[in-house]
Coordinates of C-alpha atoms in Angstrom, one line a residue:
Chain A
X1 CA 0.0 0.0 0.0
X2 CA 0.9 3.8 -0.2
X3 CA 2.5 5.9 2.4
X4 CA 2.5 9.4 3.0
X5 CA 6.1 11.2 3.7
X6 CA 6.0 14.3 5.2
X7 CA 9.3 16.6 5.0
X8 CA 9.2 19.5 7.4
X9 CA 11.5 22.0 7.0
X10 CA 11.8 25.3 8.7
X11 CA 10.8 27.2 4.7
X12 CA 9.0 24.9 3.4
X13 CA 6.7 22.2 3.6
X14 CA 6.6 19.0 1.5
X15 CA 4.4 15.9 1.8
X16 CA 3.9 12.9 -1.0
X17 CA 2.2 10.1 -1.6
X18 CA 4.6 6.9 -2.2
X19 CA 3.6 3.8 -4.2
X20 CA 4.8 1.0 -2.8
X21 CA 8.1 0.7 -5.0
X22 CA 8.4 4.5 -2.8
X23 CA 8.2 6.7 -6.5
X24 CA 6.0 9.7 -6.1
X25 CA 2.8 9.9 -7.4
X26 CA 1.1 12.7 -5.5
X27 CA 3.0 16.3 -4.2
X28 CA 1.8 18.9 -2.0
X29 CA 4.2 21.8 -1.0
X30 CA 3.8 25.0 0.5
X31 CA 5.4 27.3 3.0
X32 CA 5.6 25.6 6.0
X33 CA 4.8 28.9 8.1
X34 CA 6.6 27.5 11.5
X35 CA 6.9 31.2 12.7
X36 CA 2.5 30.9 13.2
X37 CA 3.5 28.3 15.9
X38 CA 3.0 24.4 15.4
X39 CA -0.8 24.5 15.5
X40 CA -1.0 26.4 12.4
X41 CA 1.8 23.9 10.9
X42 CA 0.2 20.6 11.8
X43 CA -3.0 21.9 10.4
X44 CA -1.5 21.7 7.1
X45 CA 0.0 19.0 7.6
X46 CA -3.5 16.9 8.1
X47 CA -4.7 19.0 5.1
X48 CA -2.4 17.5 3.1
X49 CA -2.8 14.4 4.4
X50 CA -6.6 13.8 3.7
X51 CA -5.9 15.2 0.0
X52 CA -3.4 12.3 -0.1
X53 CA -5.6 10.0 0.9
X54 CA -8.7 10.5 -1.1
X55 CA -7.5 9.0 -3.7
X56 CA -5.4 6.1 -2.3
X57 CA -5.0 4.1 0.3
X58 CA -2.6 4.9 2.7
X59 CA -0.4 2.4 5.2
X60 CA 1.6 4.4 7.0
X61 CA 2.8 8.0 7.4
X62 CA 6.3 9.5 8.4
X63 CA 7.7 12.6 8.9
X64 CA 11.0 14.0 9.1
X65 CA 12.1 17.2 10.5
X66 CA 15.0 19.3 12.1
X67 CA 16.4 17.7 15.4
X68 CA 16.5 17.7 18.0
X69 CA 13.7 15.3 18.3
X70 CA 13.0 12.4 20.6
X71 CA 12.4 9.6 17.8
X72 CA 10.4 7.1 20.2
X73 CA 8.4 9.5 21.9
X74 CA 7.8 11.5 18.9
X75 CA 7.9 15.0 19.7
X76 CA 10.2 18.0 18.2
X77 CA 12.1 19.3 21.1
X78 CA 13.4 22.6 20.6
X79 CA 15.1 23.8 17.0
X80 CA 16.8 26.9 16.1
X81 CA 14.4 26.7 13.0
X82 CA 11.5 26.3 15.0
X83 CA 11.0 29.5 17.4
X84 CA 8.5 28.9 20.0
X85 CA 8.0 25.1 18.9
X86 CA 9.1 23.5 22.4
X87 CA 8.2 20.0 22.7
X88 CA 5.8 19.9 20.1
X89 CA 4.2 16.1 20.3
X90 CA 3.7 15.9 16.6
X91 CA 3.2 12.0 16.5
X92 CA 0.1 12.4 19.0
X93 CA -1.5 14.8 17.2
X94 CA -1.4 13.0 13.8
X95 CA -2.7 9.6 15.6
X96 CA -5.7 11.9 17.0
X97 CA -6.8 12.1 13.4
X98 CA -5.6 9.2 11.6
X99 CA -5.4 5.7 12.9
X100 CA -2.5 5.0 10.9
X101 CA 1.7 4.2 11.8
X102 CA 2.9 7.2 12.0
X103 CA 7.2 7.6 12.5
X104 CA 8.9 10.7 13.2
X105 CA 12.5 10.6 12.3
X106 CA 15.3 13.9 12.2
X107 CA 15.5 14.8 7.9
X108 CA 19.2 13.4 7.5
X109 CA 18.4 10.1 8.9
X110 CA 15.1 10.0 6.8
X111 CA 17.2 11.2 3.6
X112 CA 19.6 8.5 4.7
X113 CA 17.3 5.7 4.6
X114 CA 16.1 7.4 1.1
X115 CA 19.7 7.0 -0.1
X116 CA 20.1 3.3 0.8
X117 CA 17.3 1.7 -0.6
X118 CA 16.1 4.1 -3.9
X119 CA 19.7 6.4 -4.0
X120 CA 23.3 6.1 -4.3
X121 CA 23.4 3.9 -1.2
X122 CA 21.1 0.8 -2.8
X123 CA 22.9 -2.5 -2.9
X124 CA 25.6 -2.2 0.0
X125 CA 25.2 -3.9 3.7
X126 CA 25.7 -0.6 5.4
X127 CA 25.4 2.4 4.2
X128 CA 26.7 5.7 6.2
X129 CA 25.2 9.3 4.6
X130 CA 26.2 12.8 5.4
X131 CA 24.7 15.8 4.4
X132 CA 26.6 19.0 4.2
X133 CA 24.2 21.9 4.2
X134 CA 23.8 24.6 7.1
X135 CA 24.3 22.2 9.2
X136 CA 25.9 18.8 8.9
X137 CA 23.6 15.8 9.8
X138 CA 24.1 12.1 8.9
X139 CA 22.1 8.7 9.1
X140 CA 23.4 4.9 9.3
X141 CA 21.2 2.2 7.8
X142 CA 22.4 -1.6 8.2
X143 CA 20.5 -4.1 6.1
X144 CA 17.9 -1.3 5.1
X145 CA 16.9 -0.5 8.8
X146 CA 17.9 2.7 10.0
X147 CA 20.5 2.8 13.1
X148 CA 19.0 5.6 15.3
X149 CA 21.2 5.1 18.4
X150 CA 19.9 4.7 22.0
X151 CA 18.6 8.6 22.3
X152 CA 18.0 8.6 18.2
X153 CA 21.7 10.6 17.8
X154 CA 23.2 8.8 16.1
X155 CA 24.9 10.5 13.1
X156 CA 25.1 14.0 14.9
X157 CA 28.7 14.5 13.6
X158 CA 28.7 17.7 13.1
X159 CA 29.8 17.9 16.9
X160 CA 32.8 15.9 16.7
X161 CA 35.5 17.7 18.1
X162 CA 38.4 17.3 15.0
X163 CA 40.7 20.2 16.4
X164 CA 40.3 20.2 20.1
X165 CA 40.4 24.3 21.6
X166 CA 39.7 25.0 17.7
X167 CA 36.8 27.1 16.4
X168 CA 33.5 27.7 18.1
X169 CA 30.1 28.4 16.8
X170 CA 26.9 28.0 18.1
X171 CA 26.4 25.6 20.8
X172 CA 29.4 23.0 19.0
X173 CA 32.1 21.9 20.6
X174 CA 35.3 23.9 20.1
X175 CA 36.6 22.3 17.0
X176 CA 33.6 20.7 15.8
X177 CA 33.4 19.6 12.3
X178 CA 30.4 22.0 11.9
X179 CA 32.7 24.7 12.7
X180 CA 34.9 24.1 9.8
X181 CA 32.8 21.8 7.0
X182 CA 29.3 23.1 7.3
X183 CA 28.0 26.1 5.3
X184 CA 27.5 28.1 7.8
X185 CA 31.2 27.6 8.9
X186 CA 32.2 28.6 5.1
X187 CA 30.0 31.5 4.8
X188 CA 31.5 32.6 8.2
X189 CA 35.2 32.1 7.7
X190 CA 34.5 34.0 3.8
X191 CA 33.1 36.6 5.8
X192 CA 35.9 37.6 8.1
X193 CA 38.7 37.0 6.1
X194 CA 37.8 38.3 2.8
X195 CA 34.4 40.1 3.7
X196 CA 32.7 38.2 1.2
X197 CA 28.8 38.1 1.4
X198 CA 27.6 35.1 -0.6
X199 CA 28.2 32.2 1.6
X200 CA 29.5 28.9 1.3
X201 CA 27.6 29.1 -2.5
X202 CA 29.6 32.1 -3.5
X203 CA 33.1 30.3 -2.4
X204 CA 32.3 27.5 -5.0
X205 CA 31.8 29.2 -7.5
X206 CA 34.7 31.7 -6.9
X207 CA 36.7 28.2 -6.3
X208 CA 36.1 26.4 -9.4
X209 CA 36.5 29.9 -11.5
X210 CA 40.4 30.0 -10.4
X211 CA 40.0 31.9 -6.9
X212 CA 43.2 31.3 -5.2
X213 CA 41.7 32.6 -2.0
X214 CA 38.2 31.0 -1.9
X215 CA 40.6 27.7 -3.4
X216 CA 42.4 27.9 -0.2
X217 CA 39.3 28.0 1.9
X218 CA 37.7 25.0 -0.2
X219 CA 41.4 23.1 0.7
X220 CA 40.9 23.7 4.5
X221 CA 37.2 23.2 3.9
X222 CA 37.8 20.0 2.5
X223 CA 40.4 18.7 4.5
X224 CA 38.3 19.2 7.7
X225 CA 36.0 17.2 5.9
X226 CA 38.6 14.5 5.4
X227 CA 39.3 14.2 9.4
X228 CA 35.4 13.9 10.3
X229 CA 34.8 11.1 6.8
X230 CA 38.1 8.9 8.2
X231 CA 37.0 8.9 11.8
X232 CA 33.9 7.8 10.5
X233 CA 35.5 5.3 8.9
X234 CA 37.9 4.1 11.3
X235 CA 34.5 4.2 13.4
X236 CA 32.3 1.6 11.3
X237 CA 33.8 1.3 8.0
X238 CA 30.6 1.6 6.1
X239 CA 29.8 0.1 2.6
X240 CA 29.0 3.1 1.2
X241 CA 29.7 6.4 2.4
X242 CA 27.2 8.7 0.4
X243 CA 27.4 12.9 0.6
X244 CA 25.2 15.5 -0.2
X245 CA 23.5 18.1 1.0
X246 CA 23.7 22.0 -0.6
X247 CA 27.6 22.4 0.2
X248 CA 28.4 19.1 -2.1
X249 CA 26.5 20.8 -5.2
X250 CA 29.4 20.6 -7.2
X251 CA 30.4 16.9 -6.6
X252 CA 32.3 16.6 -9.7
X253 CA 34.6 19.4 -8.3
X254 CA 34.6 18.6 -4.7
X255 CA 34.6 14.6 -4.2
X256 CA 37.7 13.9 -6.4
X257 CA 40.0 16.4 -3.6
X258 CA 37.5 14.6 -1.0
X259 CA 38.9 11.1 -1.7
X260 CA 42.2 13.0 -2.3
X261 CA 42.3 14.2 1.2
X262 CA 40.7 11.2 2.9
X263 CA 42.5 8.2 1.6
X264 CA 45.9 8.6 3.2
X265 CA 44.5 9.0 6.4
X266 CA 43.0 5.4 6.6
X267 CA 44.4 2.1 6.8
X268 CA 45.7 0.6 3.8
X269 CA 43.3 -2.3 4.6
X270 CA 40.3 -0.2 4.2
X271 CA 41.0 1.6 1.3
X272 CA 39.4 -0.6 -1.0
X273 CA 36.6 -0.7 0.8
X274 CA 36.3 2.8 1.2
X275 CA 33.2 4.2 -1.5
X276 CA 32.8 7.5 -1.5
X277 CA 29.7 8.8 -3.6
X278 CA 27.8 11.5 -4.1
X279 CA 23.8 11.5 -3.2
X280 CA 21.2 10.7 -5.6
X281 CA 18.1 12.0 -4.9
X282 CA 17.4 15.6 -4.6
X283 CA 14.4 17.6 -3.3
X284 CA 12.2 14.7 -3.0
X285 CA 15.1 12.8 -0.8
X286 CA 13.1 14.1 2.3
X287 CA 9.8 12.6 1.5
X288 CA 10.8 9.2 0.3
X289 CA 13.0 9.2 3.3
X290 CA 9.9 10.3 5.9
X291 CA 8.0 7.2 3.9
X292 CA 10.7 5.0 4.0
X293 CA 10.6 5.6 8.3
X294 CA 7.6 3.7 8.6
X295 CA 8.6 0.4 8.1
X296 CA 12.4 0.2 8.2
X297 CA 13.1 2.6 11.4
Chain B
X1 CA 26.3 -27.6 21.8
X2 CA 29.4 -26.8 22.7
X3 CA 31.7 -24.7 21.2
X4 CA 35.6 -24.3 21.2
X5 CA 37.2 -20.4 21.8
X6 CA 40.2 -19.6 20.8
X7 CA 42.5 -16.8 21.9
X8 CA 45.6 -16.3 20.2
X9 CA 48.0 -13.7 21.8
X10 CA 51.3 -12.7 20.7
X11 CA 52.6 -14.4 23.9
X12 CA 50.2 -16.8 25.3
X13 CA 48.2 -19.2 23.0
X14 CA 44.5 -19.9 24.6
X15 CA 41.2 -22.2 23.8
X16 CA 38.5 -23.5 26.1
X17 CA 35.5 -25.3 25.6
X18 CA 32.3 -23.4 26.3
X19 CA 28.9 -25.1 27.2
X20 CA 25.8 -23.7 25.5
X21 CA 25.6 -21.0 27.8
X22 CA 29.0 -20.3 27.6
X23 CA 30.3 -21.0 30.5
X24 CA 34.2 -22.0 30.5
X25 CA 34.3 -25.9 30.9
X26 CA 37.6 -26.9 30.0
X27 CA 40.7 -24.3 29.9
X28 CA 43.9 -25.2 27.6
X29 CA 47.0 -22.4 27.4
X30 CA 50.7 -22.6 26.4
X31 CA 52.8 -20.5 24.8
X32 CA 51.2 -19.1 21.4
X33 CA 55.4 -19.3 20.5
X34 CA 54.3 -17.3 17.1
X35 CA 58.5 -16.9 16.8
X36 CA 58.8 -20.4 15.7
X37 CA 56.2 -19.6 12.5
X38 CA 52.4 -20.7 11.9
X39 CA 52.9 -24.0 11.4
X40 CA 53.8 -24.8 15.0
X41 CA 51.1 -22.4 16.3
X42 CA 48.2 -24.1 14.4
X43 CA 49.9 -27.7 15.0
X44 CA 49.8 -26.6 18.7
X45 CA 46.1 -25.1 17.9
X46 CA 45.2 -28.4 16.7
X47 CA 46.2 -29.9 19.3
X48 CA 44.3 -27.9 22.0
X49 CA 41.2 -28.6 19.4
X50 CA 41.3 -32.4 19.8
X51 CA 41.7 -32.5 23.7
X52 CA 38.7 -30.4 23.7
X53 CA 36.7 -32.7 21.5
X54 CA 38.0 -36.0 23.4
X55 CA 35.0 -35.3 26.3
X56 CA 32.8 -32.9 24.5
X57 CA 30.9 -32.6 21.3
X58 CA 31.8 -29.7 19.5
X59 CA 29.8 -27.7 17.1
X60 CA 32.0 -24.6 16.2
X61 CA 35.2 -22.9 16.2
X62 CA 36.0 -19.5 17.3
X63 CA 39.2 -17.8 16.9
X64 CA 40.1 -14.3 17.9
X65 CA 43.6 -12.9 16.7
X66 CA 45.4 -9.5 16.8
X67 CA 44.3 -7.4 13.4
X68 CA 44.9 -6.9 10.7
X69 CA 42.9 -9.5 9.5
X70 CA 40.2 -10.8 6.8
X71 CA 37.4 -12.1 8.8
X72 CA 35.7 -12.9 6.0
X73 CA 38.4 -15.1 3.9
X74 CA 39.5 -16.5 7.7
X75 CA 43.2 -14.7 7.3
X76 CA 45.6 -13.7 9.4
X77 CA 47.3 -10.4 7.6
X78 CA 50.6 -9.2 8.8
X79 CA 50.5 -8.0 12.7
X80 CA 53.5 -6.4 14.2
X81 CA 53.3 -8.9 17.2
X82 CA 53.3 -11.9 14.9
X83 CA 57.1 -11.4 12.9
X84 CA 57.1 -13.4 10.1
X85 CA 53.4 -14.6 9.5
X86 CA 52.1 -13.5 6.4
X87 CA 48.9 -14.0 5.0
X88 CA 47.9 -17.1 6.7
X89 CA 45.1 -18.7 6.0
X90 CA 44.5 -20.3 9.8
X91 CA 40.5 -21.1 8.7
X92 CA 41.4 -23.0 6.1
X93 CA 44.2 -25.0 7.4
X94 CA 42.0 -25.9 10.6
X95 CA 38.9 -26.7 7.9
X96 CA 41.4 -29.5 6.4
X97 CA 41.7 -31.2 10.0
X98 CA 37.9 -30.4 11.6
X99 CA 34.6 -30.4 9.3
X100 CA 33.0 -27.7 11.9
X101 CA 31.9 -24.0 11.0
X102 CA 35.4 -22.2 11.9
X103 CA 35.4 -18.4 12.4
X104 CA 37.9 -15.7 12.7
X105 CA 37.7 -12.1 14.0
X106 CA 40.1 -9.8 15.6
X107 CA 40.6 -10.5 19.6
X108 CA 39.2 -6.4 20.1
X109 CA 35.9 -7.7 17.9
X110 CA 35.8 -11.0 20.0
X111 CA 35.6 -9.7 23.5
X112 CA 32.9 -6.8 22.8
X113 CA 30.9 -9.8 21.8
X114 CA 31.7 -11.4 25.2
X115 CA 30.6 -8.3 26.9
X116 CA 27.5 -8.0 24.8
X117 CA 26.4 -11.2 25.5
X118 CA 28.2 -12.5 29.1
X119 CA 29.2 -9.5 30.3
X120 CA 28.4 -5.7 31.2
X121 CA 26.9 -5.0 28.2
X122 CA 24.7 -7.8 28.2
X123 CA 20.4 -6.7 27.7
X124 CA 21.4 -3.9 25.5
X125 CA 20.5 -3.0 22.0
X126 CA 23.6 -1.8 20.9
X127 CA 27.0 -2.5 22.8
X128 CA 29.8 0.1 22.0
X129 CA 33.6 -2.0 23.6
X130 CA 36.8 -0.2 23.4
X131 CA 40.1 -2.1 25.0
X132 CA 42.7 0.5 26.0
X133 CA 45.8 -1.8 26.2
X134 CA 49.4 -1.9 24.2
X135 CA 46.9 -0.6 21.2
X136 CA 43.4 0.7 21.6
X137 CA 40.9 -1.6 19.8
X138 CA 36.9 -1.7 19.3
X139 CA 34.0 -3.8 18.4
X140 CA 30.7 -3.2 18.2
X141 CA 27.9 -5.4 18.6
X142 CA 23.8 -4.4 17.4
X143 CA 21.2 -6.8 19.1
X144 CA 23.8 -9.9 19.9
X145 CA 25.3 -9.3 16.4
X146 CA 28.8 -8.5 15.5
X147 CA 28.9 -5.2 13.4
X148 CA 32.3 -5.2 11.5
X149 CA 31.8 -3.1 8.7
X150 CA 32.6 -3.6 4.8
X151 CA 36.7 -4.9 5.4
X152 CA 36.1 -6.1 8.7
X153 CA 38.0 -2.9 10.2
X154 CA 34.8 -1.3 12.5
X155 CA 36.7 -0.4 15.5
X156 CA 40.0 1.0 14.8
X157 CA 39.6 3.8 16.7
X158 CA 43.0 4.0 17.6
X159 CA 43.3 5.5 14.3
X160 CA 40.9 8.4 15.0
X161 CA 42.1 11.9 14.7
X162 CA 41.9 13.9 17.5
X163 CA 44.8 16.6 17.3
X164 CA 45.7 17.1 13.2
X165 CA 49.3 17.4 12.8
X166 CA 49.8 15.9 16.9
X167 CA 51.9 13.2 18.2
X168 CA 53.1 10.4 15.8
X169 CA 53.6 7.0 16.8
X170 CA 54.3 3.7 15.1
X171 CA 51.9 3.7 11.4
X172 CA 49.0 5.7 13.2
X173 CA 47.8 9.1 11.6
X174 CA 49.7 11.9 13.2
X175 CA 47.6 13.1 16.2
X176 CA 45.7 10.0 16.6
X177 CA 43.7 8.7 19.8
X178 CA 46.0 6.0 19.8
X179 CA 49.3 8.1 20.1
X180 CA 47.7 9.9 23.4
X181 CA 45.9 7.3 25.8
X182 CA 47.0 3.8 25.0
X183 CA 49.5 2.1 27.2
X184 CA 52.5 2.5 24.8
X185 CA 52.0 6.4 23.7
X186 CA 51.8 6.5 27.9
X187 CA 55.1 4.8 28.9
X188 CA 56.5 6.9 26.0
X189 CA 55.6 10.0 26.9
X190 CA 56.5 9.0 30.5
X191 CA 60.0 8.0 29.7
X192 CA 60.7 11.2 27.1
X193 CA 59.2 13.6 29.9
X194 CA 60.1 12.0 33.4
X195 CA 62.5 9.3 32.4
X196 CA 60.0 6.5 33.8
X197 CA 60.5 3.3 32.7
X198 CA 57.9 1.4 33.8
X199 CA 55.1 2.3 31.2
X200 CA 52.0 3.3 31.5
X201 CA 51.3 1.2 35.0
X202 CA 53.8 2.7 36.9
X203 CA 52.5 6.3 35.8
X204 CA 48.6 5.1 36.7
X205 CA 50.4 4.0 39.9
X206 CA 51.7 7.0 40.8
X207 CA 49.0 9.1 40.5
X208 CA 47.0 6.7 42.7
X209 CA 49.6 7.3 45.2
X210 CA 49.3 10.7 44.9
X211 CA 52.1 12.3 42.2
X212 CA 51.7 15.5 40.9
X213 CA 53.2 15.0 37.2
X214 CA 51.8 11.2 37.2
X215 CA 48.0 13.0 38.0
X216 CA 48.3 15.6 34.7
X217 CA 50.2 13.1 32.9
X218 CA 46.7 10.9 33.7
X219 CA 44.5 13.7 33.0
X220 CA 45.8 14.2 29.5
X221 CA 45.7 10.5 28.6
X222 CA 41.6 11.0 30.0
X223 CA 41.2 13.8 27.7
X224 CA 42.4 12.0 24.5
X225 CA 39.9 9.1 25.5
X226 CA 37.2 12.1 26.3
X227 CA 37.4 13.0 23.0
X228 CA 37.5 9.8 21.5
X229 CA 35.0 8.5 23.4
X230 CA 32.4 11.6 22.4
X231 CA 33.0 11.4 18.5
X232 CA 31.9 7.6 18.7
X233 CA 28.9 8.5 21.4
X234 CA 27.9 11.4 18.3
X235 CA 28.7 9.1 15.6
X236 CA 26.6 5.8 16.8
X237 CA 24.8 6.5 20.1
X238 CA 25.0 3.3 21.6
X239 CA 23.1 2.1 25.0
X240 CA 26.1 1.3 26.4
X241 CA 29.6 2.4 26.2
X242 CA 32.0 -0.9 27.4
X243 CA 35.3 -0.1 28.6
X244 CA 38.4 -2.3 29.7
X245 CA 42.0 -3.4 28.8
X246 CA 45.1 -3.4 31.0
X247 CA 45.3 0.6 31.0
X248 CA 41.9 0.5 32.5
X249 CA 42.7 -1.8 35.2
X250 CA 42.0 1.2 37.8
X251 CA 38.8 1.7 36.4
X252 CA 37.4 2.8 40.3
X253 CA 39.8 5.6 39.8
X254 CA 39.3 6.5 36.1
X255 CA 36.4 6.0 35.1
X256 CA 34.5 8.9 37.0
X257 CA 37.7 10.9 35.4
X258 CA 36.4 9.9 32.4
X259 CA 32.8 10.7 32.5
X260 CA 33.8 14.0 34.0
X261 CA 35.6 14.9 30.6
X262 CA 33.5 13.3 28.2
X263 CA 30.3 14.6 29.5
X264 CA 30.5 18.4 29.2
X265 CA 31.5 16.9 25.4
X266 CA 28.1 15.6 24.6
X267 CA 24.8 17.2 23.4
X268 CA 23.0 17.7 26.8
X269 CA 20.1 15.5 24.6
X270 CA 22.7 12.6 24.7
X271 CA 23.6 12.6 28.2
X272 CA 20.9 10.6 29.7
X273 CA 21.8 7.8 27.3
X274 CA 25.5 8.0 28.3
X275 CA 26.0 4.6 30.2
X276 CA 29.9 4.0 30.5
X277 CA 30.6 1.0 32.3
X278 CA 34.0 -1.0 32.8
X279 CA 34.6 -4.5 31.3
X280 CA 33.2 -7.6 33.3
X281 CA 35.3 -10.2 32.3
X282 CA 38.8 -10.9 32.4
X283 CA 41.3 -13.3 30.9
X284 CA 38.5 -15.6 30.1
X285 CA 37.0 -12.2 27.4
X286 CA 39.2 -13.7 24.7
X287 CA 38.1 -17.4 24.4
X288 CA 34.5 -16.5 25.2
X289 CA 34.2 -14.2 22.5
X290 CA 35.8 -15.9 20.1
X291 CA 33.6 -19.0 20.7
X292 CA 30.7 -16.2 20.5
X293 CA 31.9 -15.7 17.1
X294 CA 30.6 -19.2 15.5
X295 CA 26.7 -18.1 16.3
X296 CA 26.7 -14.1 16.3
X297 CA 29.3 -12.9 13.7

């Protein structure tokens, strides 16, 4: 039977109606309008969700969203994204309306499990995938199940300390990997030193058109990246390790000095092992993957 | 039915028969004498193998080895403790002489799934063991399953970078976990700063006893392992955190060190989960574990 994924994000908001082979055949968007507070939110959500399920039948519905969340319970705690949303029970007020499954999941574990069974990820035993947007997120799926962790945080990586009394932002760890890798960290570092405006986007492009500058800050950019991907490795030595997100646009630019970087820093033993590929699916990675959390969570 | 455990050390060669519920029932140890070459470690192997199946009936074979290894083609790579063995192939030479399943991991692998199963870690979901010895070695074990990853190599956090461009030691990254808080980077650093020679127990000694330079020696070591310790609890999340190995051995005294550093480390949304607990079992880890291996690799 169909599902219904749900991908709520702090612009927009996206649901779908999955077939059972998890290919789109119904989307809703619109603005997801979180600053109205999470009644007004959820009561688009259930809107969408009764147009979805006019016209099919519907098995199960997941949602993923910003952490951090409490998976089991299923409530949003508090999110940056989110102002005024504070322990928002989402789950329970779906299942007041629908007698339906319903799993919430944080968005880069649901776009992982999109990745390893419909994107780049589909085949391999384990498959480890990191996004690198704002933020840095990551899921683990073994055998097609996700691996949430004992408090569902697993794959929060982005707080792994890689240069210890190193750079701080936000509430990270000095010399997290979000301080360095994410875009936020790009657009920052761009900002101070060279008072560019554009962001991590702007650093790219400057990058691949022959900016020595924004190529240095890609280098340092990258090799942070390298650190965080081979203590990953070294951690669970994944299949597959897939990577997307906004910051990984241009792949064909940025994976070839990623594999570069990373591959003398890991054991000769698990270099042939070591797969490192860019994501798959795109926009409607976060709906498959909110689908996908109903039955392989 | 039981099962026979094997526990090849660099110095002492073990195996023990196991009943169902793997309790030790027979115990057989001599010197491993790896010098001498394979042959006369597997002929003594073999050995061991038939006293064990003179009383019992036997329905596996477990053997845990130091890495590298291929757990999956049953070969012994080349280890630094074993000079002179090079690609052996210790599953297949014991296949021609017993027609039992016959499995080989590495000894790290081996004993998390004794503590998963038989010891502290036993009743959770998802066991995280880390041994902080001569090396510093992993496994980790999902719902009485071994997890090795694609080449067998989950676990080799001793590898992890903690400090880019840090300490060097042996064929470790520069700045690894390994080079800060396992019992060789101790002595080292013990002997180049203090001109101890008695390695990393006479500096855990000390401090006990009160020693000023032995106590910040001790509190560096607990910081690398902090750190370490933190990018795996952000990276998996596991219900429990298993630790032991002969650097460890004071665990009364370091262990509340430990979760002292590594806490303020964590997301505050992970620290309710944080369950760090000392190893169970003792000598006995090895052979249990590796016996373990025949049912739950």
């Amino acid at each position: 039977m169909a599902k219904i994924g749900i991908d709520l994000g702090g612009t927009k908001l996206r649901a779908a109606v999955l077939s059972e082979e998890f290919e789109v055949v119904e989307w809703f968007e619109s603005l997801s309008e979180v600053q109205r507070g999470p009644a007004h939110t959820i009561a688009l959500m259930i809107s969408m969700i009764h147009q979805g399920m006019e016209k099919h039948s519907i098995s199960g519905i997941g949602i993923g969203a910003p952490g951090p969340l409490d998976n089991k319970k299923g409530i949003l705690l508090e999110s940056p994204n989110f102002p005024g949303w504070k322990e928002v029970s989402i789950v329970d007020e779906l299942s007041n309306v629908f007698s339906l499954p319903i799993q919430l999941n944080n968005d880069a574990q649901a776009a992982a499990l999109a990745e390893a069974i419909k994107g780049n990820g589909k085949g391999y035993e384990s498959v480890w995938y990191t996004t690198v947007s704002t933020g840095i997120g990551s899921g683990f799926v073994i055998n097609e199940r996700l691996f949430s962790g004992a408090a569902g945080c697993a794959g929060e990586i982005g707080n792994m300390i890689i240069q210890p009394g190193g750079r701080e932002q936000s509430n990270l760890n000095a010399g997290a990997l979000e301080a360095y890798a994410s875009g936020t960290a790009i657009g920052e570092i761009a900002k101070e030193r060279y008072n560019w405006q554009g962001g991590a986007a702007e650093v790219m492009e400057r990058a691949i058109k022959g900016n020595a500058e924004a190529i240095g800050l890609v280098d340092e950019t990258i090799g942070a990246l390298a650190i965080g991907i081979a203590n990953i490795v070294h951690t669970i030595n994944p299949a597959v390790f897939v990577i997307g997100g906004g910051v990984m646009k241009h792949h064909d630019y940025l994976l070839p000095l990623l594999r570069h970087k990373t591959i003398p820093l890991l054991y000769p033993s698990m270099v042939s092992s070591f797969k490192l590929v860019p994501a798959a699916l795109q926009e409607e990675a976060g709906v498959i993957g909110a689908a996908l959390l109903v039955n392989h969570s």
